[in-house]
Amino acid sequence: MNGAATREHIVEAADRLFYQRGYEHTSFADIAAAVGLSRGNFYYHFKSKDAILDAVIATRLAGTRHMLRQWENEHPTPSGRILRFVEIVLTNGPDIQQYGCPVGTLNTELAKLGHTMRGQARELFTLFRDWLREQFTELGHADQADELAMHVLAFSQGVAVLSHAFADEEFVRREVSRMRDWLSTYEK
Amino acid sequence: MNGAATREHIVEAADRLFYQRGYEHTSFADIAAAVGLSRGNFYYHFKSKDAILDAVIATRLAGTRHMLRQWENEHPTPSGRILRFVEIVLTNGPDIQQYGCPVGTLNTELAKLGHTMRGQARELFTLFRDWLREQFTELGHADQADELAMHVLAFSQGVAVLSHAFADEEFVRREVSRMRDWLSTYEK
DNA sequence: GGGACTCTAGGACGGTTGTCCTAGCACCGT
DNA sequence: ACGGTGCTAGGACAACCGTCCTAGAGTCCC
């Protein structure tokens, strides 16, 4: 098999497992079993577990950038784009209910571990924060764009944590509706 | 030394360490070192790590119940009590910034581990949820009391996650102020 | 003084962790 | 046919994990 393809498979499996079970609770053996490789052979592709995490975060960053660019194409207005972000807790509802927010839970875990790669995980948040800020700026609220961006981000994290804890879909729907109303007061 | 006192010291140290480093990332050796006991001797007081977690959660539940009762004494009006809860992200600001919300992070971790004690950790959330619901009911919004309680809970979790990730105190202050305004629209 | 009870230290156990090493497979251009 | 390269399997490694066991302090009551 192609080496680059195997590497991609590893990152893919690690990404999923890190999200579902957490970084620390996922062992090399788990990833190896998921990909179908022998445990020891791993070090040909990645020289440490941190290196896999590094690749996983890089993949997520690239994927997020791609998604945001796609949202910009699909929704012409900034308020439509912000709403698209808000609704992520619905479109990804089942995953969030089972595993929480991939960005939030990773940040929380790495912070508690005192992990070196904490800063790069935070970059995932920053990506959304900057993008949301741009949308609010375009909406004509440049003066408080960052504050509003953080508010929307806080909404998504709060909903994700409680959806994860209580598995209550109706709650998520109500919060989104509440957010939609709030957002409409900021439209031009 | 008294055995009951030692047991209390263990729970105390475990409580702190579980909060600061996470449950899984805290080993018996860590707790033993913190209390000043030998590793093996632990099993005289607790027959398993889960048993310690059980005791820690029980302690937190009791402590939370005590705190809520105290808030009821200190604040005569339901809106004052709700505001007291909202301001917890300020009064516990430094801890939350460093380690996140003790309730939220524990729930998230135990859920990812698929831990048996997940249900008892959720009870910590339920305690606040029920208490907030009572306050909103007393405020004259019995019909949507639970929804409002969950909204306030979501606020606290969202703020905690982002405060933990970005260590931005000003953001917390702004969100609290925003919440104060929202709350005032529900006062009698 | 002697036995029972409470509490402790220290080490042994089997298993798992991340890491590393080596031997060998398949395929390549020459 | 052949040496080199890319990739793999399998096991060894030291360290750590949660768990368990035993021997012995210290203290109390009879």
PDB file of C-alpha atoms in Angstrom, chain A residues 18-22 24-25 97-102 104-109 111-113 118 122 125-126 129 144 146-148 150-155 157-159 161-168 171 174-175 178 182 186, chain B residues 18-22 24-25 97-102 104-109 111-113 118 122 125-126 129 144 146-148 150-155 157-159 161-168 171 174-175 178 182 186:
ATOM      1  CA  PHE A  18      -9.523  11.293  19.811  1.00  0.00           C
ATOM      2  CA  TYR A  19     -12.932  12.846  19.389  1.00  0.00           C
ATOM      3  CA  GLN A  20     -14.953   9.899  20.620  1.00  0.00           C
ATOM      4  CA  ARG A  21     -12.778   8.688  23.518  1.00  0.00           C
ATOM      5  CA  GLY A  22     -10.478  11.607  24.174  1.00  0.00           C
ATOM      6  CA  GLU A  24      -5.269  10.393  26.496  1.00  0.00           C
ATOM      7  CA  HIS A  25      -7.760   7.562  26.667  1.00  0.00           C
ATOM      8  CA  GLN A  97     -24.960  14.676  21.957  1.00  0.00           C
ATOM      9  CA  GLN A  98     -22.745  11.607  22.093  1.00  0.00           C
ATOM     10  CA  TYR A  99     -19.266  13.114  22.138  1.00  0.00           C
ATOM     11  CA  GLY A 100     -19.591  16.841  22.741  1.00  0.00           C
ATOM     12  CA  CYS A 101     -18.044  19.576  20.623  1.00  0.00           C
ATOM     13  CA  PRO A 102     -14.803  18.339  18.999  1.00  0.00           C
ATOM     14  CA  GLY A 104     -14.323  22.388  22.992  1.00  0.00           C
ATOM     15  CA  THR A 105     -13.593  18.946  24.400  1.00  0.00           C
ATOM     16  CA  LEU A 106     -10.141  18.802  22.839  1.00  0.00           C
ATOM     17  CA  ASN A 107      -9.238  22.216  24.204  1.00  0.00           C
ATOM     18  CA  THR A 108     -10.477  21.315  27.656  1.00  0.00           C
ATOM     19  CA  GLU A 109      -8.615  18.021  27.726  1.00  0.00           C
ATOM     20  CA  ALA A 111      -5.477  22.252  28.909  1.00  0.00           C
ATOM     21  CA  LYS A 112      -5.944  19.860  31.842  1.00  0.00           C
ATOM     22  CA  LEU A 113      -3.104  17.668  30.654  1.00  0.00           C
ATOM     23  CA  ARG A 118      -2.690  23.263  23.679  1.00  0.00           C
ATOM     24  CA  ARG A 122      -6.945  26.833  20.657  1.00  0.00           C
ATOM     25  CA  PHE A 125     -11.404  28.245  18.303  1.00  0.00           C
ATOM     26  CA  THR A 126      -9.606  31.279  16.925  1.00  0.00           C
ATOM     27  CA  ARG A 129     -13.797  33.517  16.311  1.00  0.00           C
ATOM     28  CA  GLN A 144     -18.232  45.225  18.869  1.00  0.00           C
ATOM     29  CA  ASP A 146     -15.222  40.479  18.471  1.00  0.00           C
ATOM     30  CA  GLU A 147     -17.492  40.663  21.475  1.00  0.00           C
ATOM     31  CA  LEU A 148     -20.425  39.414  19.423  1.00  0.00           C
ATOM     32  CA  MET A 150     -17.299  35.454  21.358  1.00  0.00           C
ATOM     33  CA  HIS A 151     -20.926  35.555  22.437  1.00  0.00           C
ATOM     34  CA  VAL A 152     -21.954  33.275  19.591  1.00  0.00           C
ATOM     35  CA  LEU A 153     -19.026  30.993  20.354  1.00  0.00           C
ATOM     36  CA  ALA A 154     -20.052  30.826  24.005  1.00  0.00           C
ATOM     37  CA  PHE A 155     -23.565  29.911  22.936  1.00  0.00           C
ATOM     38  CA  GLN A 157     -20.106  25.704  23.692  1.00  0.00           C
ATOM     39  CA  GLY A 158     -22.775  26.004  26.345  1.00  0.00           C
ATOM     40  CA  VAL A 159     -25.299  24.175  24.207  1.00  0.00           C
ATOM     41  CA  VAL A 161     -21.788  20.781  26.937  1.00  0.00           C
ATOM     42  CA  LEU A 162     -25.382  20.478  28.107  1.00  0.00           C
ATOM     43  CA  SER A 163     -26.492  18.535  25.053  1.00  0.00           C
ATOM     44  CA  HIS A 164     -23.639  16.143  25.797  1.00  0.00           C
ATOM     45  CA  ALA A 165     -24.640  15.856  29.450  1.00  0.00           C
ATOM     46  CA  PHE A 166     -28.415  15.621  29.138  1.00  0.00           C
ATOM     47  CA  ALA A 167     -28.893  14.351  25.569  1.00  0.00           C
ATOM     48  CA  ASP A 168     -31.871  16.661  25.181  1.00  0.00           C
ATOM     49  CA  PHE A 171     -33.268  21.935  24.472  1.00  0.00           C
ATOM     50  CA  ARG A 174     -35.036  25.941  21.766  1.00  0.00           C
ATOM     51  CA  GLU A 175     -31.613  27.501  22.266  1.00  0.00           C
ATOM     52  CA  ARG A 178     -33.543  31.862  20.974  1.00  0.00           C
ATOM     53  CA  TRP A 182     -31.192  37.534  19.222  1.00  0.00           C
ATOM     54  CA  TYR A 186     -28.416  42.782  14.800  1.00  0.00           C
TER      55      TYR A 186
ATOM     56  CA  PHE B  18      -9.520  15.386  39.695  1.00  0.00           C
ATOM     57  CA  TYR B  19     -10.530  18.965  39.071  1.00  0.00           C
ATOM     58  CA  GLN B  20      -7.105  20.270  38.152  1.00  0.00           C
ATOM     59  CA  ARG B  21      -5.729  17.359  36.114  1.00  0.00           C
ATOM     60  CA  GLY B  22      -8.803  15.323  35.294  1.00  0.00           C
ATOM     61  CA  GLU B  24      -8.046   9.610  34.398  1.00  0.00           C
ATOM     62  CA  HIS B  25      -4.857  11.615  34.395  1.00  0.00           C
ATOM     63  CA  GLN B  97      -9.801  30.220  33.807  1.00  0.00           C
ATOM     64  CA  GLN B  98      -7.166  27.685  34.840  1.00  0.00           C
ATOM     65  CA  TYR B  99      -9.189  24.482  35.116  1.00  0.00           C
ATOM     66  CA  GLY B 100     -12.627  25.105  33.631  1.00  0.00           C
ATOM     67  CA  CYS B 101     -15.937  24.417  35.334  1.00  0.00           C
ATOM     68  CA  PRO B 102     -15.604  21.522  37.796  1.00  0.00           C
ATOM     69  CA  GLY B 104     -18.813  20.615  33.165  1.00  0.00           C
ATOM     70  CA  THR B 105     -15.327  19.171  32.762  1.00  0.00           C
ATOM     71  CA  LEU B 106     -16.077  16.181  34.986  1.00  0.00           C
ATOM     72  CA  ASN B 107     -19.250  15.406  33.075  1.00  0.00           C
ATOM     73  CA  THR B 108     -17.491  15.700  29.741  1.00  0.00           C
ATOM     74  CA  GLU B 109     -14.605  13.485  30.805  1.00  0.00           C
ATOM     75  CA  ALA B 111     -18.981  10.702  29.324  1.00  0.00           C
ATOM     76  CA  LYS B 112     -16.014  10.187  26.995  1.00  0.00           C
ATOM     77  CA  LEU B 113     -14.604   7.459  29.199  1.00  0.00           C
ATOM     78  CA  ARG B 118     -21.452   9.326  34.645  1.00  0.00           C
ATOM     79  CA  ARG B 122     -24.782  14.561  35.851  1.00  0.00           C
ATOM     80  CA  PHE B 125     -25.875  19.554  36.868  1.00  0.00           C
ATOM     81  CA  THR B 126     -29.377  18.522  37.850  1.00  0.00           C
ATOM     82  CA  ARG B 129     -30.973  22.957  37.069  1.00  0.00           C
ATOM     83  CA  GLN B 144     -41.027  28.022  31.054  1.00  0.00           C
ATOM     84  CA  ASP B 146     -37.012  24.660  33.128  1.00  0.00           C
ATOM     85  CA  GLU B 147     -36.225  26.177  29.765  1.00  0.00           C
ATOM     86  CA  LEU B 148     -34.945  29.336  31.421  1.00  0.00           C
ATOM     87  CA  MET B 150     -31.251  25.405  31.116  1.00  0.00           C
ATOM     88  CA  HIS B 151     -30.529  28.663  29.333  1.00  0.00           C
ATOM     89  CA  VAL B 152     -28.738  30.048  32.375  1.00  0.00           C
ATOM     90  CA  LEU B 153     -26.860  26.780  32.755  1.00  0.00           C
ATOM     91  CA  ALA B 154     -25.814  26.909  29.106  1.00  0.00           C
ATOM     92  CA  PHE B 155     -24.564  30.435  29.631  1.00  0.00           C
ATOM     93  CA  GLN B 157     -20.912  26.417  30.576  1.00  0.00           C
ATOM     94  CA  GLY B 158     -20.232  28.424  27.458  1.00  0.00           C
ATOM     95  CA  VAL B 159     -18.471  31.137  29.415  1.00  0.00           C
ATOM     96  CA  VAL B 161     -15.220  26.718  28.295  1.00  0.00           C
ATOM     97  CA  LEU B 162     -14.105  29.898  26.527  1.00  0.00           C
ATOM     98  CA  SER B 163     -12.647  31.430  29.660  1.00  0.00           C
ATOM     99  CA  HIS B 164     -10.670  28.233  30.088  1.00  0.00           C
ATOM    100  CA  ALA B 165      -9.491  28.319  26.475  1.00  0.00           C
ATOM    101  CA  PHE B 166      -8.717  32.018  26.070  1.00  0.00           C
ATOM    102  CA  ALA B 167      -8.099  33.146  29.665  1.00  0.00           C
ATOM    103  CA  ASP B 168      -9.924  36.389  28.901  1.00  0.00           C
ATOM    104  CA  PHE B 171     -14.943  38.516  28.084  1.00  0.00           C
ATOM    105  CA  ARG B 174     -19.050  41.307  29.380  1.00  0.00           C
ATOM    106  CA  GLU B 175     -21.029  38.086  29.229  1.00  0.00           C
ATOM    107  CA  ARG B 178     -25.162  40.752  29.059  1.00  0.00           C
ATOM    108  CA  TRP B 182     -31.375  39.545  29.897  1.00  0.00           C
ATOM    109  CA  TYR B 186     -37.789  38.515  33.443  1.00  0.00           C
TER     110      TYR B 186
END
